[in-house]
Tab-separated table of C-alpha atoms in Angstrom:
chain	number	residue	atom	x	y	z
A	1	UNK	CA	-90.105	113.688	-65.300
A	2	UNK	CA	-93.121	111.557	-64.344
A	3	UNK	CA	-93.514	108.250	-62.549
A	4	UNK	CA	-95.531	105.672	-64.407
A	5	UNK	CA	-97.159	103.609	-62.078
A	6	UNK	CA	-98.121	99.913	-62.843
A	7	UNK	CA	-101.674	99.541	-61.508
A	8	UNK	CA	-103.565	96.288	-60.819
A	9	UNK	CA	-106.111	95.193	-63.359
A	10	UNK	CA	-108.699	95.283	-60.429
A	11	UNK	CA	-108.038	98.919	-59.711
A	12	UNK	CA	-111.300	100.555	-58.768
A	13	UNK	CA	-112.183	104.180	-59.190
A	14	UNK	CA	-111.440	104.825	-55.435
A	15	UNK	CA	-107.889	103.518	-56.016
A	16	UNK	CA	-107.439	105.560	-58.990
A	17	UNK	CA	-108.551	108.555	-56.924
A	18	UNK	CA	-106.232	107.917	-54.276
A	19	UNK	CA	-103.302	107.906	-56.842
A	20	UNK	CA	-104.442	111.174	-58.015
A	21	UNK	CA	-104.555	112.591	-54.804
A	22	UNK	CA	-101.007	111.521	-54.044
A	23	UNK	CA	-100.067	113.221	-57.662
A	24	UNK	CA	-99.916	110.450	-60.004
A	25	UNK	CA	-101.034	111.030	-63.397
A	26	UNK	CA	-99.493	108.438	-65.621
A	27	UNK	CA	-100.557	104.644	-65.356
A	28	UNK	CA	-99.342	101.382	-66.902
A	29	UNK	CA	-101.489	98.204	-67.284
A	30	UNK	CA	-99.470	95.007	-67.890
A	31	UNK	CA	-101.518	92.590	-70.188
A	32	UNK	CA	-98.978	90.037	-69.425
A	33	UNK	CA	-100.963	89.381	-65.954
A	34	UNK	CA	-104.482	88.335	-65.733
A	35	UNK	CA	-107.204	88.150	-68.486
A	36	UNK	CA	-107.636	90.053	-71.679
A	37	UNK	CA	-110.848	91.630	-70.234
A	38	UNK	CA	-109.837	92.416	-67.034
A	39	UNK	CA	-107.023	94.301	-68.158
A	40	UNK	CA	-108.972	96.127	-70.869
A	41	UNK	CA	-111.363	97.261	-68.612
A	42	UNK	CA	-108.827	98.629	-66.364
A	43	UNK	CA	-107.416	100.682	-69.334
A	44	UNK	CA	-110.813	101.978	-69.974
A	45	UNK	CA	-111.373	103.026	-66.398
A	46	UNK	CA	-108.059	104.835	-66.531
A	47	UNK	CA	-108.121	106.273	-70.038
A	48	UNK	CA	-111.536	107.968	-69.431
A	49	UNK	CA	-110.263	109.946	-66.571
A	50	UNK	CA	-109.393	113.577	-67.053
A	51	UNK	CA	-105.966	114.773	-66.635
A	52	UNK	CA	-104.356	111.126	-66.641
A	53	UNK	CA	-102.130	109.284	-69.278
A	54	UNK	CA	-102.675	105.547	-69.928
A	55	UNK	CA	-100.190	103.284	-70.927
A	56	UNK	CA	-100.153	99.511	-71.657
A	57	UNK	CA	-97.687	96.679	-72.141
A	58	UNK	CA	-98.289	93.994	-74.883
A	59	UNK	CA	-97.158	90.799	-73.466
A	60	UNK	CA	-94.557	89.469	-75.838
A	61	UNK	CA	-93.210	86.333	-76.175
A	62	UNK	CA	-92.129	85.600	-72.601
A	63	UNK	CA	-93.521	82.151	-71.124
A	64	UNK	CA	-96.125	82.871	-68.188
A	65	UNK	CA	-97.457	80.804	-65.578
A	66	UNK	CA	-101.419	80.459	-64.937
A	67	UNK	CA	-102.786	81.475	-61.696
A	68	UNK	CA	-101.929	79.978	-58.209
A	69	UNK	CA	-104.831	79.142	-55.824
A	70	UNK	CA	-103.347	81.398	-53.051
A	71	UNK	CA	-101.756	83.819	-55.601
A	72	UNK	CA	-97.868	82.628	-54.812
A	73	UNK	CA	-95.869	79.660	-53.588
A	74	UNK	CA	-92.658	79.687	-52.017
A	75	UNK	CA	-89.754	77.291	-53.280
A	76	UNK	CA	-86.745	75.759	-51.391
A	77	UNK	CA	-83.104	75.586	-53.109
A	78	UNK	CA	-82.842	72.204	-54.638
A	79	UNK	CA	-86.702	71.649	-54.753
A	80	UNK	CA	-88.314	70.013	-57.978
A	81	UNK	CA	-91.145	71.474	-60.061
A	82	UNK	CA	-92.762	70.143	-62.863
A	83	UNK	CA	-93.475	72.660	-65.675
A	84	UNK	CA	-96.607	71.520	-67.798
A	85	UNK	CA	-98.863	73.101	-70.443
A	86	UNK	CA	-102.151	73.713	-69.479
A	87	UNK	CA	-102.020	72.131	-66.193
A	88	UNK	CA	-103.349	73.775	-62.758
A	89	UNK	CA	-100.666	75.397	-60.713
A	90	UNK	CA	-100.025	73.980	-57.574
A	91	UNK	CA	-96.948	73.737	-55.437
A	92	UNK	CA	-95.602	70.841	-57.294
A	93	UNK	CA	-96.733	71.520	-60.655
A	94	UNK	CA	-96.710	74.811	-62.592
A	95	UNK	CA	-98.812	75.442	-65.709
A	96	UNK	CA	-97.977	77.775	-68.628
A	97	UNK	CA	-100.889	79.846	-69.668
A	98	UNK	CA	-99.817	81.453	-72.696
A	99	UNK	CA	-96.865	79.433	-74.432
A	100	UNK	CA	-95.282	76.173	-74.761
A	101	UNK	CA	-92.007	75.192	-73.037
A	102	UNK	CA	-90.829	73.001	-76.100
A	103	UNK	CA	-87.927	75.336	-76.742
A	104	UNK	CA	-86.243	74.113	-73.359
A	105	UNK	CA	-83.231	71.962	-73.180
A	106	UNK	CA	-81.904	69.793	-70.217
A	107	UNK	CA	-79.267	72.012	-68.537
A	108	UNK	CA	-80.766	75.468	-69.734
A	109	UNK	CA	-80.927	78.303	-66.927
A	110	UNK	CA	-84.091	79.668	-66.240
A	111	UNK	CA	-84.958	83.095	-64.571
A	112	UNK	CA	-88.346	83.641	-63.038
A	113	UNK	CA	-89.616	87.324	-62.991
A	114	UNK	CA	-89.731	86.889	-59.331
A	115	UNK	CA	-86.142	86.363	-58.850
A	116	UNK	CA	-86.273	82.600	-58.368
A	117	UNK	CA	-83.623	80.949	-60.663
A	118	UNK	CA	-84.193	77.346	-62.145
A	119	UNK	CA	-82.496	74.924	-64.294
A	120	UNK	CA	-84.061	72.320	-66.581
A	121	UNK	CA	-83.178	68.926	-65.098
A	122	UNK	CA	-85.460	66.359	-67.334
A	123	UNK	CA	-88.030	66.158	-69.853
A	124	UNK	CA	-90.509	63.723	-68.759
A	125	UNK	CA	-93.981	62.545	-70.493
A	126	UNK	CA	-95.895	65.092	-68.554
A	127	UNK	CA	-93.704	68.148	-69.176
A	128	UNK	CA	-90.074	69.685	-67.925
A	129	UNK	CA	-88.683	69.056	-64.605
A	130	UNK	CA	-86.873	72.003	-63.179
A	131	UNK	CA	-84.938	72.511	-60.216
A	132	UNK	CA	-84.593	75.610	-57.941
A	133	UNK	CA	-81.211	76.916	-57.873
A	134	UNK	CA	-82.242	79.434	-54.739
A	135	UNK	CA	-85.111	79.915	-52.131
A	136	UNK	CA	-87.684	82.181	-53.720
A	137	UNK	CA	-91.257	82.374	-54.873
A	138	UNK	CA	-93.364	82.122	-57.968
A	139	UNK	CA	-96.722	83.898	-58.257
A	140	UNK	CA	-99.697	83.883	-60.666
A	141	UNK	CA	-98.853	84.626	-64.364
A	142	UNK	CA	-94.907	85.144	-63.151
A	143	UNK	CA	-92.715	85.276	-66.521
A	144	UNK	CA	-90.020	82.765	-67.516
A	145	UNK	CA	-86.966	83.371	-69.225
A	146	UNK	CA	-84.600	81.151	-70.790
A	147	UNK	CA	-81.083	82.972	-70.131
A	148	UNK	CA	-79.113	80.394	-72.093
A	149	UNK	CA	-81.100	80.632	-75.283
A	150	UNK	CA	-83.388	83.842	-75.512
A	151	UNK	CA	-85.683	83.866	-78.440
A	152	UNK	CA	-85.502	86.840	-81.019
A	153	UNK	CA	-88.706	88.327	-81.332
A	154	UNK	CA	-89.670	89.706	-84.712
A	155	UNK	CA	-93.571	89.848	-84.891
A	156	UNK	CA	-96.609	90.027	-82.665
A	157	UNK	CA	-98.517	87.273	-81.425
A	158	UNK	CA	-102.091	86.337	-82.120
A	159	UNK	CA	-102.696	87.358	-78.557
A	160	UNK	CA	-101.630	90.753	-79.057
A	161	UNK	CA	-103.775	91.126	-82.091
A	162	UNK	CA	-106.872	90.169	-79.793
A	163	UNK	CA	-105.633	93.001	-77.308
A	164	UNK	CA	-105.827	95.525	-80.108
A	165	UNK	CA	-109.241	94.379	-81.622
A	166	UNK	CA	-110.668	94.462	-77.870
A	167	UNK	CA	-109.420	98.007	-77.067
A	168	UNK	CA	-110.422	99.593	-80.593
A	169	UNK	CA	-114.074	98.599	-79.668
A	170	UNK	CA	-114.167	101.282	-77.477
A	171	UNK	CA	-112.304	104.708	-77.586
A	172	UNK	CA	-109.896	105.318	-75.161
A	173	UNK	CA	-109.421	109.067	-75.252
A	174	UNK	CA	-106.290	109.247	-72.706
A	175	UNK	CA	-104.396	105.897	-73.949
A	176	UNK	CA	-101.093	107.573	-74.911
A	177	UNK	CA	-98.645	104.682	-75.193
A	178	UNK	CA	-98.099	101.113	-76.361
A	179	UNK	CA	-95.405	99.311	-74.908
A	180	UNK	CA	-94.478	96.183	-76.807
A	181	UNK	CA	-92.330	93.923	-74.744
A	182	UNK	CA	-89.253	92.002	-76.205
A	183	UNK	CA	-88.653	94.529	-79.205
A	184	UNK	CA	-85.894	92.583	-80.657
A	185	UNK	CA	-86.257	93.839	-84.234
A	186	UNK	CA	-87.799	96.872	-85.908
A	187	UNK	CA	-90.674	94.685	-87.389
A	188	UNK	CA	-92.210	94.780	-83.570
A	189	UNK	CA	-92.913	98.494	-83.435
A	190	UNK	CA	-93.538	98.467	-86.894
A	191	UNK	CA	-96.305	95.940	-86.466
A	192	UNK	CA	-97.420	97.552	-83.613
A	193	UNK	CA	-98.166	100.946	-84.976
A	194	UNK	CA	-100.355	99.222	-87.738
A	195	UNK	CA	-102.550	98.163	-84.822
A	196	UNK	CA	-102.215	101.542	-82.828
A	197	UNK	CA	-101.970	104.002	-85.331
A	198	UNK	CA	-103.245	107.105	-82.812
A	199	UNK	CA	-100.866	106.168	-80.102
A	200	UNK	CA	-97.107	106.277	-79.127
A	201	UNK	CA	-95.122	103.359	-79.715
A	202	UNK	CA	-92.619	102.867	-76.816
A	203	UNK	CA	-90.572	99.752	-77.344
A	204	UNK	CA	-89.164	97.623	-74.445
A	205	UNK	CA	-85.459	96.853	-74.760
A	206	UNK	CA	-85.126	93.695	-72.716
A	207	UNK	CA	-82.526	91.511	-74.389
A	208	UNK	CA	-79.222	91.761	-76.244
A	209	UNK	CA	-81.083	91.567	-79.579
A	210	UNK	CA	-82.898	94.770	-78.635
A	211	UNK	CA	-79.681	96.547	-77.798
A	212	UNK	CA	-77.892	95.360	-81.073
A	213	UNK	CA	-81.047	96.664	-83.486
A	214	UNK	CA	-81.619	99.907	-81.046
A	215	UNK	CA	-80.991	102.207	-83.784
A	216	UNK	CA	-83.683	100.392	-86.331
A	217	UNK	CA	-86.070	99.867	-83.492
A	218	UNK	CA	-86.207	103.682	-82.370
A	219	UNK	CA	-86.444	104.489	-85.992
A	220	UNK	CA	-89.855	102.753	-86.070
A	221	UNK	CA	-90.871	103.745	-82.565
A	222	UNK	CA	-91.763	106.978	-80.585
A	223	UNK	CA	-89.351	106.078	-77.821
A	224	UNK	CA	-87.705	103.142	-76.105
A	225	UNK	CA	-87.586	101.869	-72.729
A	226	UNK	CA	-84.490	100.521	-70.650
A	227	UNK	CA	-85.952	97.551	-69.008
A	228	UNK	CA	-83.477	96.790	-66.349
A	229	UNK	CA	-85.067	93.555	-64.860
A	230	UNK	CA	-84.553	91.294	-67.872
A	231	UNK	CA	-81.262	93.060	-69.193
A	232	UNK	CA	-79.760	92.679	-65.735
A	233	UNK	CA	-79.553	88.576	-66.927
A	234	UNK	CA	-77.097	89.684	-69.379
A	235	UNK	CA	-75.418	92.749	-68.401
A	236	UNK	CA	-73.628	94.263	-65.079
A	237	UNK	CA	-74.881	97.463	-63.706
A	238	UNK	CA	-72.076	99.607	-65.079
A	239	UNK	CA	-72.797	98.073	-68.559
A	240	UNK	CA	-76.569	98.521	-67.934
A	241	UNK	CA	-76.039	102.467	-67.180
A	242	UNK	CA	-74.119	103.015	-70.205
A	243	UNK	CA	-76.784	101.481	-72.219
A	244	UNK	CA	-78.960	103.922	-70.484
A	245	UNK	CA	-76.698	106.947	-71.408
A	246	UNK	CA	-76.840	105.239	-75.012
A	247	UNK	CA	-80.511	105.343	-75.170
A	248	UNK	CA	-80.952	108.576	-73.829
A	249	UNK	CA	-78.368	109.999	-76.289
A	250	UNK	CA	-80.451	108.403	-79.139
A	251	UNK	CA	-83.554	109.598	-78.264
A	252	UNK	CA	-82.422	113.235	-77.781
A	253	UNK	CA	-80.762	113.249	-81.068
A	254	UNK	CA	-84.178	112.622	-82.795
A	255	UNK	CA	-86.759	115.404	-81.749
A	256	UNK	CA	-89.866	114.158	-79.697
A	257	UNK	CA	-88.396	110.830	-79.123
A	258	UNK	CA	-89.161	109.283	-75.601
A	259	UNK	CA	-86.834	107.746	-73.141
A	260	UNK	CA	-88.257	105.445	-70.409
A	261	UNK	CA	-86.322	103.935	-67.533
A	262	UNK	CA	-87.963	100.605	-65.914
A	263	UNK	CA	-86.820	100.518	-62.586
A	264	UNK	CA	-87.103	98.241	-59.227
A	265	UNK	CA	-85.321	100.667	-57.110
A	266	UNK	CA	-88.133	100.997	-54.539
A	267	UNK	CA	-88.751	97.351	-53.989
A	268	UNK	CA	-86.626	97.515	-50.948
A	269	UNK	CA	-88.992	100.331	-49.693
A	270	UNK	CA	-91.604	97.622	-49.768
A	271	UNK	CA	-89.848	95.534	-47.059
A	272	UNK	CA	-87.906	97.946	-45.314
A	273	UNK	CA	-87.571	102.013	-45.956
A	274	UNK	CA	-83.989	102.141	-44.548
A	275	UNK	CA	-82.863	99.682	-46.990
A	276	UNK	CA	-83.720	101.699	-49.804
A	277	UNK	CA	-80.848	103.770	-48.676
A	278	UNK	CA	-78.407	101.470	-50.658
A	279	UNK	CA	-80.147	101.992	-53.949
A	280	UNK	CA	-80.254	105.888	-53.721
A	281	UNK	CA	-76.906	106.280	-55.602
A	282	UNK	CA	-77.659	104.471	-58.397
A	283	UNK	CA	-81.365	105.580	-58.786
A	284	UNK	CA	-79.918	109.175	-58.748
A	285	UNK	CA	-77.467	108.099	-61.413
A	286	UNK	CA	-80.555	107.175	-63.607
A	287	UNK	CA	-82.607	110.095	-62.780
A	288	UNK	CA	-79.507	112.124	-63.751
A	289	UNK	CA	-80.032	110.830	-67.642
A	290	UNK	CA	-83.388	112.988	-67.342
A	291	UNK	CA	-85.901	109.977	-68.586
A	292	UNK	CA	-89.293	111.514	-69.637
A	293	UNK	CA	-90.749	108.680	-67.623
A	294	UNK	CA	-89.345	106.477	-64.870
A	295	UNK	CA	-91.636	103.188	-64.923
A	296	UNK	CA	-92.212	101.622	-61.356
A	297	UNK	CA	-92.682	97.926	-61.652
A	298	UNK	CA	-94.426	95.224	-59.404
A	299	UNK	CA	-93.864	97.306	-56.258
A	300	UNK	CA	-97.192	99.044	-57.049
A	301	UNK	CA	-98.809	95.470	-56.383
A	302	UNK	CA	-97.538	96.018	-52.503
A	303	UNK	CA	-100.059	96.705	-49.775
A	304	UNK	CA	-97.634	99.742	-49.146
A	305	UNK	CA	-98.307	101.217	-52.541
A	306	UNK	CA	-99.187	104.602	-51.370
A	307	UNK	CA	-96.118	105.112	-49.492
A	308	UNK	CA	-94.389	103.938	-52.511
A	309	UNK	CA	-96.163	106.596	-54.709
A	310	UNK	CA	-95.726	109.127	-52.181
A	311	UNK	CA	-91.913	108.531	-52.259
A	312	UNK	CA	-91.829	108.583	-56.240
A	313	UNK	CA	-93.638	111.997	-56.284
A	314	UNK	CA	-91.140	113.396	-53.804
A	315	UNK	CA	-88.512	112.450	-56.545
A	316	UNK	CA	-90.879	113.829	-59.174
A	317	UNK	CA	-90.903	117.221	-57.831
A	318	UNK	CA	-87.203	117.347	-57.272
């Protein structure tokens, strides 16, 4: 079992050296955050190193915000936020940098990747007015997810085709895996393989559509990823674990298929090392499924990332 670490697109050679010193050898770059060129250069820096594996996430269809001037804003429960296409992000106005909000309807429940819950209150000439349902943050390139009416993804976007074209300009010898987000149907990994014929295609299961079509998606993939974050919007923890068992069995039934668990179990470690103890029983259940990789999500963006990597590598050695 390896831990697959999300690294910032600005990660320098010195930062990657420090990861290596801590025992890390598998890295993931999320193309859903930041510019195509920044992310492509980061992949190239990783993939040219000896003894490492590079993975990348294709961004999928999740609408994402643009950049905040300070990187992040905090909102209070009941506060109104205007969501526009192509506007500058400020405290009161957010912009979508990669998609349109036309699919929303008044009353829809929206979950942000940061944990902030929102509800669509009104349509205005400028955009959609949202109301925060809890206290929380939004950050640059934060994703939005319509819980009430999730989209079913059946094809890659033009943005993802541009990513493939950019990466093919310079061969990345250690680029191992391509992880298409929101693989809701077999067409998604099939089309991804046409763009990346030399890499492993590891489909991310993030919605009930993906769960329903798991067998056909796995048939077109080299493995699948249990994405606990988005799936938790639809499934309780025990249901999620049963999905993990099902996915692990399906991968092992076909020789060479890879099972990955994406986890936020180390998020408490960012704030309080002792608070992580509450997560340990559930974490150990997922580790007992023997995934080939455990993906560490946004905790790798923490200033305490070195401690997180050290803790993960302890588990990797068990």
